[in-house]
Coordinates of C-alpha atoms in Angstrom, one line a residue:
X196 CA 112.4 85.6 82.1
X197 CA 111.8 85.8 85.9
X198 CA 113.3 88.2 88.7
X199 CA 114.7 86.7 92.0
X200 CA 115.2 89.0 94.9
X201 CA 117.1 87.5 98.2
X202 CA 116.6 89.6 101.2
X203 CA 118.9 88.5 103.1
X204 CA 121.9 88.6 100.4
X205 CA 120.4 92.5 99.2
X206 CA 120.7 90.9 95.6
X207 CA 118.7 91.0 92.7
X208 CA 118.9 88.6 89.6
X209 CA 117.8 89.1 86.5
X210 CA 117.5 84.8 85.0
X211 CA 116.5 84.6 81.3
X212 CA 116.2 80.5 81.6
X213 CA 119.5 79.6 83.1
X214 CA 121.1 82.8 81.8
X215 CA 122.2 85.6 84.7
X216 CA 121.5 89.2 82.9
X217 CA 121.6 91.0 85.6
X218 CA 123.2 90.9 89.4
X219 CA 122.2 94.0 91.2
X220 CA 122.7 95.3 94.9
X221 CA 119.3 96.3 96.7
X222 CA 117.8 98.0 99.3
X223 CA 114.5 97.0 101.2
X224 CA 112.1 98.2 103.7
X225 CA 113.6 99.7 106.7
X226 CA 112.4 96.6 108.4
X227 CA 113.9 94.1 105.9
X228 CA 114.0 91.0 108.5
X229 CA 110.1 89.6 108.2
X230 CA 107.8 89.4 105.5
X231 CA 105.6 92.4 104.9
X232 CA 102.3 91.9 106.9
X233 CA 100.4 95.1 107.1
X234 CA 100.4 98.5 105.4
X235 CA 103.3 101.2 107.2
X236 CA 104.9 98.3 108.5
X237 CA 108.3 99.0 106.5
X238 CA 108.4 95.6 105.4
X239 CA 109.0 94.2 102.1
X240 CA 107.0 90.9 100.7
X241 CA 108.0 87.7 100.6
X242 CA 106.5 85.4 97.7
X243 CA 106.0 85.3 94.0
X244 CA 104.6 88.3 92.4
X245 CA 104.0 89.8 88.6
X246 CA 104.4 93.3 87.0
X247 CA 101.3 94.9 87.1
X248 CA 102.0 98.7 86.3
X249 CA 105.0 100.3 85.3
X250 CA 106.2 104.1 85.3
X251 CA 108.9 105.4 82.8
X252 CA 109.4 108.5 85.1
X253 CA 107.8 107.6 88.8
X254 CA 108.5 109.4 92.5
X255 CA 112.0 107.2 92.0
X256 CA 112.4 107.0 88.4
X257 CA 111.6 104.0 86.7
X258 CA 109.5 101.6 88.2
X259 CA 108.1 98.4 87.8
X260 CA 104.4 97.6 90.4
X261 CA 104.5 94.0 91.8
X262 CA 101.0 92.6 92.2
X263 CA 101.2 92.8 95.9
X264 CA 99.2 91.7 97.9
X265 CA 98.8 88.3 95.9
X266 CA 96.2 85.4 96.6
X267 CA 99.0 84.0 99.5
X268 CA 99.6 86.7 101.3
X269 CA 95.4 87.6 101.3
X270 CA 94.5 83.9 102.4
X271 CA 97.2 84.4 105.3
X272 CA 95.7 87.6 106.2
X273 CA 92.1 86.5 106.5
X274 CA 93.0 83.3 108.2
X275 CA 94.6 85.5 110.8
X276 CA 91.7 88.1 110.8
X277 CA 93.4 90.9 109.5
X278 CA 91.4 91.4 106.6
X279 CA 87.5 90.3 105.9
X280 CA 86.1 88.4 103.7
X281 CA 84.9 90.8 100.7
X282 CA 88.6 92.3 100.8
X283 CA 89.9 88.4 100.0
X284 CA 87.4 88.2 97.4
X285 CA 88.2 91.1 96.0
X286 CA 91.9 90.9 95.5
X287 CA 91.8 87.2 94.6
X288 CA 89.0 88.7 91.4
X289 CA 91.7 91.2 90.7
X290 CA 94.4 88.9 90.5
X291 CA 92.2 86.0 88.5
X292 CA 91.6 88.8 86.1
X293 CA 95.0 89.6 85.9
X294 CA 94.6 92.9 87.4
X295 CA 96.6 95.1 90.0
X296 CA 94.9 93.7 93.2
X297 CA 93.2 96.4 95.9
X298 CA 96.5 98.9 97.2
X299 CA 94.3 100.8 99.9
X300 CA 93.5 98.0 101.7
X301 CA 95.0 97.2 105.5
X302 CA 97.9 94.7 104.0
X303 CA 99.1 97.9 101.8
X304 CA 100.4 98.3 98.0
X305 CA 102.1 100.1 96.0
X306 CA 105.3 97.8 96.1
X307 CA 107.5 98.6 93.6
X308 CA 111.3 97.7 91.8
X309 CA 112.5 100.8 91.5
X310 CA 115.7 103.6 91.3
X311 CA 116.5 105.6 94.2
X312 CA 119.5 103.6 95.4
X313 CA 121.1 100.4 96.8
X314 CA 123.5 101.4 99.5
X315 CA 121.2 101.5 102.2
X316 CA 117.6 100.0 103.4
X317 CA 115.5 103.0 103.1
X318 CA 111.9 102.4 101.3
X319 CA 108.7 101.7 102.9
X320 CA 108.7 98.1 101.6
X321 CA 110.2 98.4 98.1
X322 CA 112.7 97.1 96.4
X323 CA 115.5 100.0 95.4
X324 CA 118.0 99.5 92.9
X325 CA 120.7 101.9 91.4
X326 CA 119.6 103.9 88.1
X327 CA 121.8 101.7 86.2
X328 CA 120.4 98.4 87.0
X329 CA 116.6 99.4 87.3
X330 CA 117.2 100.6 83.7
X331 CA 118.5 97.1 82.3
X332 CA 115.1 95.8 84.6
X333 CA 112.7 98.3 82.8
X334 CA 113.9 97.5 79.6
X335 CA 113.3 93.9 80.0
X336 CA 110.0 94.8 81.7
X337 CA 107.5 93.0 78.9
X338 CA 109.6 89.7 79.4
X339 CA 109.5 89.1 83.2
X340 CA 107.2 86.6 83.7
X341 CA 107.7 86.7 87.6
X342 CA 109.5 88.0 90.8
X343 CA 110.3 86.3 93.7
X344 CA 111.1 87.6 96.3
X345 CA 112.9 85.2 99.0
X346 CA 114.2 86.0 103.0

């Protein structure tokens, strides 16, 4: 089971093989256009990510934590100097163990699928669904093998 996001559409899809379980509406970072590059930069991720944390009752209800920043988005990051070398090596362990990667570092964290509403872009990079459809996501939440998240 895999989650696809499309920025650009604000839709969500829930695919169990070539199955459509869910089609949501969703909000993004108040700067939706460009893939998130740098903590506070109001930008949502572009890539492939996996659950790494999930909350039955978070700031926005229930939530599911992507495993942002992943291996891409660190590699671009140090290519272009805007993180070092021991911060690349220590979210590609993270990730190699399977682990939530570093949050506090300059690329930021804490990206989440989560409630809190649709109609407008209005998170700090997350992905926002209605209460409805983030509860048909969390209770699917052991099965997603991956999100992508597309412009």
């Amino acid at each position: 089971m895999r989650v696809l996001v499309e920025k650009q559409a604000r839709t969500l899809w829930l695919l169990d093989g070539g199955q459509t379980l869910l089609r949501a509406r969703v909000a993004l970072g108040r700067e939706p256009r460009e893939p998130k590059r740098c903590a506070g930069d109001g930008r949502t991720p572009e890539g492939v990510y996996q659950v790494c944390l999930t909350k039955e009752a978070g700031k926005y209800g229930q939530s599911l934590g992507l495993t942002y920043p992943n291996a891409a988005d660190a590699r671009l990051a140090a290519a272009q100097g805007r993180i070092d070398a021991p911060t690349l090596a220590a979210i590609e362990a993270a990730l190699s163990r399977g682990e939530r990667p570093p949050w506090g570092t300059p690329l930021g964290g804490e990206i989440y699928l989560h409630a809190g509403g649709a109609q407008r872009d209005w998170t700090e990079g997350c992905i926002a669904l209605d209460a409805a459809d983030m509860a048909v996501l969390f209770a699917n939440r052991a099965r997603i093998e991956a999100v992508e998240i597309r412009p």
